[in-house]
Tab-separated table of C-alpha atoms and ligand atoms in Angstrom:
chain	number	residue	atom	x	y	z
U	1	UNK	CA	57.784	-74.739	-2.272
U	2	UNK	CA	55.016	-76.694	-0.514
U	3	UNK	CA	51.419	-75.753	-1.313
U	4	UNK	CA	48.041	-76.868	-0.043
U	5	UNK	CA	45.037	-77.236	-2.327
U	6	UNK	CA	41.497	-76.937	-1.004
U	7	UNK	CA	38.249	-77.461	-2.903
U	8	UNK	CA	35.554	-75.530	-1.131
U	9	UNK	CA	31.942	-76.294	-0.387
U	10	UNK	CA	32.019	-79.256	1.989
U	11	UNK	CA	30.373	-79.008	5.361
U	12	UNK	CA	32.856	-80.153	8.038
U	13	UNK	CA	31.761	-82.806	10.478
U	14	UNK	CA	33.453	-85.139	12.928
U	15	UNK	CA	35.963	-85.088	15.737
U	16	UNK	CA	39.428	-83.589	15.829
U	17	UNK	CA	42.077	-84.091	18.476
U	18	UNK	CA	43.887	-80.948	19.565
U	19	UNK	CA	47.690	-80.899	19.875
U	20	UNK	CA	49.837	-79.367	22.604
U	21	UNK	CA	50.117	-75.568	22.518
U	22	UNK	CA	53.015	-74.293	20.443
U	23	UNK	CA	53.310	-71.153	22.539
U	24	UNK	CA	53.653	-73.203	25.727
U	25	UNK	CA	55.925	-75.906	24.290
U	26	UNK	CA	58.557	-73.437	23.095
U	27	UNK	CA	59.240	-71.697	26.444
U	28	UNK	CA	59.006	-74.995	28.344
U	29	UNK	CA	61.602	-76.601	26.062
U	30	UNK	CA	63.831	-73.545	26.630
U	31	UNK	CA	63.319	-73.923	30.400
U	32	UNK	CA	65.393	-77.121	30.236
U	33	UNK	CA	68.388	-74.735	30.028
U	34	UNK	CA	67.725	-73.738	33.644
U	35	UNK	CA	68.822	-77.088	35.070
U	36	UNK	CA	71.520	-79.752	34.832
U	37	UNK	CA	68.900	-82.418	35.515
U	38	UNK	CA	67.040	-84.357	32.801
U	39	UNK	CA	63.659	-83.031	31.676
U	40	UNK	CA	60.783	-84.633	29.836
U	41	UNK	CA	57.875	-82.958	28.078
U	42	UNK	CA	54.789	-84.846	26.838
U	43	UNK	CA	52.205	-83.772	24.279
U	44	UNK	CA	54.744	-82.057	22.036
U	45	UNK	CA	53.296	-81.339	18.589
U	46	UNK	CA	55.302	-82.016	15.470
U	47	UNK	CA	55.800	-78.448	14.253
U	48	UNK	CA	58.484	-76.550	12.437
U	49	UNK	CA	58.963	-74.146	15.393
U	50	UNK	CA	59.452	-77.141	17.704
U	51	UNK	CA	62.060	-78.589	15.315
U	52	UNK	CA	63.806	-75.198	15.198
U	53	UNK	CA	63.843	-75.020	19.003
U	54	UNK	CA	65.318	-78.508	19.253
U	55	UNK	CA	67.955	-77.607	16.680
U	56	UNK	CA	68.809	-74.445	18.600
U	57	UNK	CA	69.094	-76.273	21.932
U	58	UNK	CA	70.990	-79.147	20.271
U	59	UNK	CA	73.566	-76.697	18.884
U	60	UNK	CA	74.085	-75.427	22.433
U	61	UNK	CA	75.032	-78.904	23.626
U	62	UNK	CA	71.655	-79.941	25.052
U	63	UNK	CA	71.105	-83.687	24.526
U	64	UNK	CA	67.631	-84.145	23.011
U	65	UNK	CA	65.625	-87.133	21.925
U	66	UNK	CA	62.039	-87.588	20.815
U	67	UNK	CA	60.091	-90.806	21.252
U	68	UNK	CA	57.192	-92.038	19.148
U	69	UNK	CA	54.666	-90.831	21.733
U	70	UNK	CA	55.304	-87.137	21.228
U	71	UNK	CA	57.570	-86.926	24.263
U	72	UNK	CA	60.792	-84.965	24.209
U	73	UNK	CA	63.654	-85.695	26.621
U	74	UNK	CA	66.227	-82.992	27.234
U	75	UNK	CA	69.439	-82.850	29.217
U	76	UNK	CA	71.301	-79.552	29.413
U	77	UNK	CA	74.091	-80.786	31.727
U	78	UNK	CA	76.549	-80.575	28.841
U	79	UNK	CA	75.659	-77.019	27.749
U	80	UNK	CA	78.604	-75.996	25.575
U	81	UNK	CA	77.826	-72.559	24.155
U	82	UNK	CA	75.696	-69.522	24.945
U	83	UNK	CA	75.182	-68.589	21.297
U	84	UNK	CA	71.821	-68.395	19.494
U	85	UNK	CA	72.880	-67.691	15.912
U	86	UNK	CA	71.144	-65.470	13.373
U	87	UNK	CA	70.311	-68.279	10.921
U	88	UNK	CA	68.018	-69.914	13.482
U	89	UNK	CA	66.702	-66.819	15.264
U	90	UNK	CA	65.627	-65.241	11.978
U	91	UNK	CA	63.341	-68.213	11.259
U	92	UNK	CA	61.738	-68.111	14.704
U	93	UNK	CA	61.437	-65.015	16.854
U	94	UNK	CA	60.664	-67.126	19.920
U	95	UNK	CA	64.393	-68.087	19.933
U	96	UNK	CA	64.731	-64.984	22.121
U	97	UNK	CA	63.404	-67.239	24.917
U	98	UNK	CA	66.894	-68.713	25.419
U	99	UNK	CA	68.089	-65.345	26.728
U	100	UNK	CA	66.613	-65.444	30.244
U	101	UNK	CA	67.449	-69.080	31.064
U	102	UNK	CA	70.983	-68.903	29.630
U	103	UNK	CA	71.804	-65.754	31.507
U	104	UNK	CA	70.416	-67.120	34.756
U	105	UNK	CA	72.172	-70.476	34.678
U	106	UNK	CA	75.229	-69.879	32.494
U	107	UNK	CA	75.960	-66.241	33.376
U	108	UNK	CA	76.072	-65.132	29.757
U	109	UNK	CA	74.147	-65.246	26.497
U	110	UNK	CA	74.680	-64.126	22.927
U	111	UNK	CA	71.427	-64.042	21.027
U	112	UNK	CA	70.903	-62.639	17.567
U	113	UNK	CA	68.372	-59.811	17.396
U	114	UNK	CA	65.265	-61.204	15.712
U	115	UNK	CA	64.933	-58.250	13.340
U	116	UNK	CA	61.863	-57.335	11.308
U	117	UNK	CA	58.873	-59.547	10.985
U	118	UNK	CA	55.946	-59.687	8.608
U	119	UNK	CA	53.440	-58.645	11.272
U	120	UNK	CA	55.210	-55.575	12.607
U	121	UNK	CA	58.335	-54.297	14.311
U	122	UNK	CA	58.063	-56.580	17.394
U	123	UNK	CA	60.999	-55.244	19.406
U	124	UNK	CA	62.549	-57.012	22.418
U	125	UNK	CA	63.419	-53.859	24.399
U	126	UNK	CA	61.219	-54.882	27.347
U	127	UNK	CA	62.987	-58.239	27.683
U	128	UNK	CA	66.307	-56.415	27.847
U	129	UNK	CA	65.092	-53.715	30.251
U	130	UNK	CA	63.738	-56.352	32.626
U	131	UNK	CA	66.935	-58.388	32.638
U	132	UNK	CA	69.014	-55.208	33.065
U	133	UNK	CA	66.924	-54.323	36.136
U	134	UNK	CA	67.972	-57.738	37.498
U	135	UNK	CA	71.640	-56.819	37.133
U	136	UNK	CA	72.476	-58.033	33.621
U	137	UNK	CA	74.993	-56.077	31.616
U	138	UNK	CA	73.600	-55.865	28.112
U	139	UNK	CA	75.150	-54.612	24.863
U	140	UNK	CA	73.945	-54.900	21.323
U	141	UNK	CA	76.789	-55.361	18.853
U	142	UNK	CA	76.960	-56.756	15.343
U	143	UNK	CA	73.276	-57.665	15.399
U	144	UNK	CA	73.680	-59.679	18.602
U	145	UNK	CA	72.498	-59.139	22.142
U	146	UNK	CA	75.447	-59.760	24.485
U	147	UNK	CA	74.227	-60.282	28.043
U	148	UNK	CA	76.269	-61.037	31.125
U	149	UNK	CA	75.643	-61.407	34.845
U	150	UNK	CA	77.658	-63.114	37.564
U	151	UNK	CA	74.331	-63.851	39.255
U	152	UNK	CA	71.097	-62.048	38.551
U	153	UNK	CA	69.361	-60.440	41.492
U	154	UNK	CA	65.676	-59.986	42.203
U	155	UNK	CA	64.055	-56.733	41.104
U	156	UNK	CA	60.727	-55.023	40.540
U	157	UNK	CA	60.118	-55.173	36.806
U	158	UNK	CA	57.286	-53.072	35.436
U	159	UNK	CA	56.490	-53.928	31.821
U	160	UNK	CA	55.296	-50.888	29.814
U	161	UNK	CA	53.332	-53.129	27.460
U	162	UNK	CA	52.004	-56.591	28.127
U	163	UNK	CA	54.475	-58.938	26.449
U	164	UNK	CA	54.092	-62.704	26.440
U	165	UNK	CA	57.635	-63.844	25.669
U	166	UNK	CA	59.021	-60.858	27.619
U	167	UNK	CA	57.156	-62.025	30.730
U	168	UNK	CA	58.389	-65.587	30.108
U	169	UNK	CA	62.027	-64.567	29.722
U	170	UNK	CA	62.007	-62.553	32.934
U	171	UNK	CA	60.054	-65.247	34.778
U	172	UNK	CA	62.558	-67.947	33.809
U	173	UNK	CA	65.535	-65.731	34.682
U	174	UNK	CA	64.009	-64.854	38.060
U	175	UNK	CA	63.734	-68.507	39.152
U	176	UNK	CA	67.518	-68.637	39.630
U	177	UNK	CA	68.135	-65.017	40.687
U	178	UNK	CA	69.210	-64.042	44.187
U	179	UNK	CA	66.171	-62.652	45.999
U	180	UNK	CA	62.638	-61.789	44.966
U	181	UNK	CA	61.452	-60.537	41.584
U	182	UNK	CA	58.068	-58.943	41.079
U	183	UNK	CA	56.849	-58.678	37.477
U	184	UNK	CA	54.139	-56.065	37.100
U	185	UNK	CA	51.821	-55.724	34.126
U	186	UNK	CA	52.760	-59.346	33.423
U	187	UNK	CA	51.105	-61.304	30.614
U	188	UNK	CA	48.263	-63.516	31.882
U	189	UNK	CA	48.123	-65.831	28.868
U	190	UNK	CA	47.442	-69.505	29.680
U	191	UNK	CA	50.782	-70.398	28.096
U	192	UNK	CA	52.585	-68.164	30.628
U	193	UNK	CA	50.648	-69.947	33.372
U	194	UNK	CA	51.624	-73.334	31.920
U	195	UNK	CA	55.291	-72.328	31.903
U	196	UNK	CA	54.989	-71.128	35.520
U	197	UNK	CA	53.401	-74.454	36.547
U	198	UNK	CA	56.218	-76.351	34.869
U	199	UNK	CA	58.824	-74.160	36.612
U	200	UNK	CA	57.063	-74.803	39.935
U	201	UNK	CA	57.329	-78.542	39.247
U	202	UNK	CA	61.101	-77.914	38.935
U	203	UNK	CA	61.159	-76.413	42.425
U	204	UNK	CA	60.750	-72.741	41.512
U	205	UNK	CA	58.866	-70.539	43.953
U	206	UNK	CA	56.306	-68.593	41.948
U	207	UNK	CA	52.988	-66.996	42.842
U	208	UNK	CA	50.508	-64.736	41.076
U	209	UNK	CA	50.869	-66.359	37.620
U	210	UNK	CA	47.621	-65.888	35.749
U	211	UNK	CA	47.281	-62.404	37.275
U	212	UNK	CA	49.107	-59.245	36.211
U	213	UNK	CA	51.603	-59.452	39.071
U	214	UNK	CA	53.911	-62.441	39.290
U	215	UNK	CA	56.243	-62.887	42.256
U	216	UNK	CA	59.265	-65.165	42.056
U	217	UNK	CA	61.615	-66.044	44.894
U	218	UNK	CA	64.880	-67.147	43.297
U	219	UNK	CA	66.448	-70.524	44.059
U	220	UNK	CA	70.085	-71.728	43.934
U	221	UNK	CA	69.167	-74.482	41.519
U	222	UNK	CA	66.203	-76.220	39.926
U	223	UNK	CA	65.346	-79.873	39.371
U	224	UNK	CA	64.298	-81.373	36.035
U	225	UNK	CA	60.660	-81.555	34.913
U	226	UNK	CA	58.335	-84.296	33.747
U	227	UNK	CA	55.443	-82.321	32.381
U	228	UNK	CA	52.582	-82.395	29.894
U	229	UNK	CA	51.887	-79.261	27.950
U	230	UNK	CA	48.500	-77.477	27.865
U	231	UNK	CA	46.371	-77.998	24.701
U	232	UNK	CA	46.481	-75.391	21.943
U	233	UNK	CA	43.627	-72.897	22.276
U	234	UNK	CA	44.457	-71.280	18.937
U	235	UNK	CA	44.364	-74.587	17.060
U	236	UNK	CA	41.068	-75.373	18.820
U	237	UNK	CA	39.645	-72.003	17.827
U	238	UNK	CA	40.791	-72.424	14.235
U	239	UNK	CA	38.898	-75.731	13.836
U	240	UNK	CA	35.800	-74.301	15.498
U	241	UNK	CA	35.805	-71.302	13.159
U	242	UNK	CA	36.200	-73.691	10.208
U	243	UNK	CA	33.141	-75.609	11.406
U	244	UNK	CA	31.162	-72.382	11.784
U	245	UNK	CA	32.131	-71.118	8.326
U	246	UNK	CA	31.113	-74.347	6.606
U	247	UNK	CA	27.820	-74.656	8.509
U	248	UNK	CA	29.125	-77.884	10.016
U	249	UNK	CA	29.315	-79.766	13.281
U	250	UNK	CA	32.754	-80.420	14.771
U	251	UNK	CA	33.877	-81.689	18.138
U	252	UNK	CA	37.356	-80.732	19.331
U	253	UNK	CA	38.744	-83.112	21.952
U	254	UNK	CA	41.729	-82.995	24.309
U	255	UNK	CA	41.259	-79.280	24.646
U	256	UNK	CA	40.743	-76.794	27.512
U	257	UNK	CA	37.473	-74.877	27.166
U	258	UNK	CA	38.048	-72.755	30.279
U	259	UNK	CA	40.872	-70.775	28.616
U	260	UNK	CA	38.801	-69.916	25.549
U	261	UNK	CA	36.016	-67.676	26.843
U	262	UNK	CA	36.574	-64.699	24.520
U	263	UNK	CA	36.653	-66.890	21.401
U	264	UNK	CA	33.689	-69.050	22.420
U	265	UNK	CA	31.594	-65.956	23.119
U	266	UNK	CA	32.261	-64.658	19.616
U	267	UNK	CA	31.348	-68.015	18.089
U	268	UNK	CA	28.028	-67.944	19.939
U	269	UNK	CA	27.461	-64.398	18.746
U	270	UNK	CA	28.052	-65.693	15.229
U	271	UNK	CA	25.157	-68.093	15.745
U	272	UNK	CA	26.970	-71.299	16.710
U	273	UNK	CA	25.569	-73.735	19.236
U	274	UNK	CA	28.273	-74.919	21.607
U	275	UNK	CA	28.358	-77.925	23.917
U	276	UNK	CA	31.255	-77.657	26.304
U	277	UNK	CA	32.638	-80.599	28.302
U	278	UNK	CA	35.649	-80.750	30.637
U	279	UNK	CA	38.074	-81.253	27.792
U	280	UNK	CA	35.949	-80.989	24.670
U	281	UNK	CA	33.992	-78.402	22.730
U	282	UNK	CA	31.407	-79.253	20.098
U	283	UNK	CA	30.208	-76.610	17.697
U	284	UNK	CA	27.030	-77.137	15.710
U	285	UNK	CA	26.079	-74.620	13.042
U	286	UNK	CA	23.144	-76.692	11.717
U	287	UNK	CA	23.849	-75.625	8.169
U	288	UNK	CA	23.321	-71.952	8.927
U	289	UNK	CA	25.387	-69.075	7.601
U	290	UNK	CA	27.290	-67.314	10.412
U	291	UNK	CA	26.427	-63.768	11.473
U	292	UNK	CA	29.140	-61.082	11.409
U	293	UNK	CA	30.923	-60.301	14.663
U	294	UNK	CA	32.908	-57.307	15.841
U	295	UNK	CA	36.303	-58.088	17.333
U	296	UNK	CA	38.950	-56.098	19.180
U	297	UNK	CA	42.152	-57.959	19.976
U	298	UNK	CA	43.622	-57.542	23.452
U	299	UNK	CA	45.978	-59.352	25.841
U	300	UNK	CA	44.450	-62.353	27.657
U	301	UNK	CA	41.691	-62.644	28.841
U	302	UNK	CA	40.757	-60.433	25.877
U	303	UNK	CA	40.290	-61.688	22.346
U	304	UNK	CA	43.598	-63.205	21.092
U	305	UNK	CA	45.389	-61.560	18.179
U	306	UNK	CA	46.281	-65.087	17.028
U	307	UNK	CA	42.556	-65.665	16.252
U	308	UNK	CA	42.038	-62.340	14.464
U	309	UNK	CA	42.741	-63.541	10.923
U	310	UNK	CA	40.436	-66.563	11.290
U	311	UNK	CA	37.514	-64.374	12.416
U	312	UNK	CA	38.263	-61.933	9.595
U	313	UNK	CA	37.805	-64.890	7.220
U	314	UNK	CA	34.557	-65.839	8.982
U	315	UNK	CA	33.232	-62.299	8.595
U	316	UNK	CA	34.068	-62.458	4.872
U	317	UNK	CA	31.189	-64.899	4.300
U	318	UNK	CA	28.946	-63.945	7.236
U	319	UNK	CA	25.623	-62.168	7.187
U	320	UNK	CA	26.062	-58.456	7.896
U	321	UNK	CA	29.049	-56.192	8.446
U	322	UNK	CA	31.824	-56.917	10.939
U	323	UNK	CA	34.522	-54.614	12.258
U	324	UNK	CA	37.822	-56.128	13.366
U	325	UNK	CA	40.276	-53.986	15.282
U	326	UNK	CA	43.854	-55.158	15.865
U	327	UNK	CA	45.491	-53.523	18.894
U	328	UNK	CA	48.485	-55.812	19.511
U	329	UNK	CA	50.434	-55.788	16.250
U	330	UNK	CA	50.547	-53.189	13.495
U	331	UNK	CA	50.473	-54.595	9.993
U	332	UNK	CA	48.651	-57.790	10.913
U	333	UNK	CA	46.202	-57.562	8.027
U	334	UNK	CA	48.309	-59.227	5.346
U	335	UNK	CA	45.578	-61.820	4.840
U	336	UNK	CA	43.101	-59.103	3.795
U	337	UNK	CA	44.599	-58.629	0.333
U	338	UNK	CA	44.591	-62.369	-0.218
U	339	UNK	CA	40.993	-62.775	0.970
U	340	UNK	CA	40.018	-59.981	-1.414
U	341	UNK	CA	41.387	-62.141	-4.234
U	342	UNK	CA	38.670	-64.666	-3.377
U	343	UNK	CA	36.035	-61.956	-3.649
U	344	UNK	CA	35.846	-60.795	-0.019
U	345	UNK	CA	34.555	-57.269	0.504
U	346	UNK	CA	36.874	-55.727	3.073
U	347	UNK	CA	38.520	-52.376	3.632
U	348	UNK	CA	41.438	-51.585	5.910
U	349	UNK	CA	41.421	-48.278	7.790
U	350	UNK	CA	44.440	-47.957	10.079
U	351	UNK	CA	44.268	-50.756	12.613
U	352	UNK	CA	40.719	-51.687	11.620
U	353	UNK	CA	39.239	-53.792	8.871
U	354	UNK	CA	35.614	-53.390	7.906
U	355	UNK	CA	34.140	-56.492	6.351
U	356	UNK	CA	30.855	-56.739	4.482
U	357	UNK	CA	29.952	-60.366	4.313
U	358	UNK	CA	29.360	-61.777	0.840
U	359	UNK	CA	27.241	-64.789	-0.150
U	360	UNK	CA	30.084	-66.575	-1.848
U	361	UNK	CA	33.821	-66.583	-2.416
U	362	UNK	CA	35.512	-68.108	-5.438
U	363	UNK	CA	38.764	-70.098	-5.286
U	364	UNK	CA	42.080	-68.605	-6.415
U	365	UNK	CA	45.822	-69.108	-5.913
U	366	UNK	CA	46.932	-67.403	-2.685
U	367	UNK	CA	50.156	-66.654	-0.864
U	368	UNK	CA	50.585	-67.364	2.862
U	369	UNK	CA	52.295	-64.497	4.662
U	370	UNK	CA	52.452	-65.414	8.329
U	371	UNK	CA	51.316	-68.244	10.524
U	372	UNK	CA	47.766	-67.284	11.514
U	373	UNK	CA	47.111	-65.393	8.293
U	374	UNK	CA	47.803	-68.590	6.379
U	375	UNK	CA	45.286	-70.486	8.487
U	376	UNK	CA	42.654	-67.901	7.579
U	377	UNK	CA	43.348	-68.488	3.886
U	378	UNK	CA	42.732	-72.215	4.275
U	379	UNK	CA	39.479	-71.469	6.112
U	380	UNK	CA	38.350	-69.227	3.278
U	381	UNK	CA	39.365	-71.938	0.807
U	382	UNK	CA	37.058	-74.386	2.611
U	383	UNK	CA	34.033	-72.288	1.637
U	384	UNK	CA	35.183	-70.788	-1.679
U	385	UNK	CA	33.695	-72.274	-4.831
U	386	UNK	CA	36.264	-74.208	-6.843
U	387	UNK	CA	39.917	-74.597	-6.021
U	388	UNK	CA	42.131	-72.518	-3.789
U	389	UNK	CA	45.850	-73.227	-3.689
U	390	UNK	CA	47.780	-71.697	-0.792
U	391	UNK	CA	51.480	-71.260	-1.498
U	392	UNK	CA	54.283	-70.901	1.100
U	393	UNK	CA	52.547	-73.186	3.575
U	394	UNK	CA	55.753	-73.483	5.586
U	395	UNK	CA	54.185	-70.655	7.586
U	396	UNK	CA	51.284	-72.971	8.505
U	397	UNK	CA	53.646	-75.811	9.387
U	398	UNK	CA	55.303	-73.566	11.974
U	399	UNK	CA	52.214	-73.784	14.155
U	400	UNK	CA	49.663	-76.382	12.992
U	401	UNK	CA	50.322	-80.101	13.296
U	402	UNK	CA	49.162	-82.199	10.299
U	403	UNK	CA	46.675	-79.544	9.316
U	404	UNK	CA	45.594	-81.092	6.034
U	405	UNK	CA	45.151	-84.525	7.632
U	406	UNK	CA	43.048	-83.080	10.429
U	407	UNK	CA	40.847	-81.121	8.012
U	408	UNK	CA	40.692	-84.201	5.765
U	409	UNK	CA	39.326	-86.287	8.652
U	410	UNK	CA	36.541	-83.722	9.024
U	411	UNK	CA	35.564	-84.211	5.398
U	412	UNK	CA	37.384	-81.309	3.729
U	413	UNK	CA	38.726	-81.816	0.209
U	414	UNK	CA	42.281	-80.774	0.986
U	415	UNK	CA	45.683	-82.042	-0.011
U	416	UNK	CA	49.309	-81.040	0.041
U	417	UNK	CA	50.692	-80.702	-3.449
U	418	UNK	CA	54.091	-82.212	-4.167
U	419	UNK	CA	56.888	-79.649	-4.255
U	420	UNK	CA	57.239	-78.522	-7.866
D	1	LIG	C1	53.542	-64.007	21.662
D	1	LIG	C2	53.095	-65.218	20.901
D	1	LIG	C3	52.350	-64.818	19.637
D	1	LIG	C4	51.210	-63.855	19.972
D	1	LIG	C5	51.702	-62.705	20.838
D	1	LIG	C6	50.582	-61.832	21.354
D	1	LIG	C7	54.762	-66.873	21.491
D	1	LIG	C8	55.911	-67.695	21.054
D	1	LIG	N1	54.270	-66.011	20.574
D	1	LIG	O1	54.464	-63.287	20.830
D	1	LIG	O2	51.831	-66.003	19.021
D	1	LIG	O3	50.685	-63.326	18.778
D	1	LIG	O4	52.418	-63.208	21.988
D	1	LIG	O5	49.668	-62.581	22.054
D	1	LIG	O6	54.273	-67.004	22.592
D	1	LIG	N2	56.585	-55.393	22.527
D	1	LIG	C9	57.425	-54.333	22.717
D	1	LIG	N3	58.632	-54.561	23.315
D	1	LIG	C10	59.043	-55.795	23.708
D	1	LIG	C11	58.178	-56.877	23.510
D	1	LIG	C12	56.945	-56.651	22.912
D	1	LIG	O7	57.108	-53.200	22.371
D	1	LIG	O8	60.154	-55.936	24.241
D	1	LIG	C13	55.261	-55.177	21.890
D	1	LIG	C14	55.127	-55.882	20.546
D	1	LIG	O9	55.654	-55.132	19.501
D	1	LIG	C15	53.630	-56.064	20.437
D	1	LIG	C16	53.206	-56.285	21.899
D	1	LIG	O10	54.280	-55.803	22.688
D	1	LIG	O11	53.027	-54.886	19.963
D	1	LIG	C17	52.910	-57.706	22.285
D	1	LIG	O12	53.954	-58.552	21.825
D	1	LIG	P1	54.402	-59.846	22.625
D	1	LIG	O13	53.365	-60.244	23.604
D	1	LIG	O14	55.789	-59.631	23.129
D	1	LIG	O15	54.455	-60.935	21.488
D	1	LIG	P2	55.415	-62.182	21.469
D	1	LIG	O16	55.751	-62.549	22.858
D	1	LIG	O17	56.515	-61.961	20.485
């Protein structure tokens, strides 16, 4: 299995280009199912979840090609099946995003239930409830969701909990439903907004995206899209935290500072100096050790759960004591045990981890458990004395493009070890 080796102690410096946002690319690729017209998406990162999505759509009869400029062309005119099989869904929960578009355009969908997941139960009940309110007939049988609807109709959908992919599924379905759908307590994440903008470019009538109430007036059909995806705010944040932890100076380019307020505030609290341009953020730590920060994760515009593990790693070596509270997912502290193996002083109490910053960590072999947790292990490896080897890095490859090359360009001693 692939592993990444990091030798800690180097101060990062330089410029890193940010890739397109995984969490926007996936729903936008799925949105190609809503139309018979060709679609083209630019800025697509080379990630395992993107490859899985293309495989899933390809199996359904969508013609897909990728050019050498990170553009993906899709044509779902020849859609041949409504099945999303278990072997693909189990490797990527976001496969559930085929449900809304398939049901809306094809009238039926069979999607494997995603099942358990390392970071908690993560049910899809709200997706199903929303689509049922729009007239879908839904049964769960043999581990599969079977959904059917002659034509969906508009409805008022009130989400009990803010759900990102749930909002996206209902939003996509609503674009082709008869009448008006109002999604209340909708997710406001920038990736939901990016999907909505792409759908609007296809002719969908959507308003209120970016607020907690989204209104969609359904259309008979949609056109194709030619769209460029929003930059990845989580990748940006991960590199900035790495710079802060190593006392370095890093400029992230091709990014979107105005969707990163909560994270940038915490970096400033940690003692970082930030220079923000239209599409760049430079962090300068001037060799200082970061100060501990308290974090509580929350739906956007709150502090993103996908940055929680990275800030937990920062607190591990910061000055003072930091308290990190996770309110979105239970069991999202798998990285804590691994960080403790490097010498971190942290204690989990329910949904909270209390971290007393230590002066130094020492390298050790570690196991990646989920996507963002694995990133936090690499960050810790960048400051730990000696060598850290992170195993099971396929988790990292799900969501970070060329991570070791990008860190390498910033001066980190990092390499991917050949599969043994
Ligand atoms: C998305 C992101 C993921 C991020 C998460 C929270 C994608 C592909 N993934 O995941 O990176 O960590 O948002 O920002 O965009 N819930 C229910 N019932 C449902 C759906 C969700 O109870 O039907 C609960 C979940 O268990 C969780 C909370 O709602 O506690 C939020 O989950 P959700 O926003 O749905 O996460 P994802 O969309 O899976």
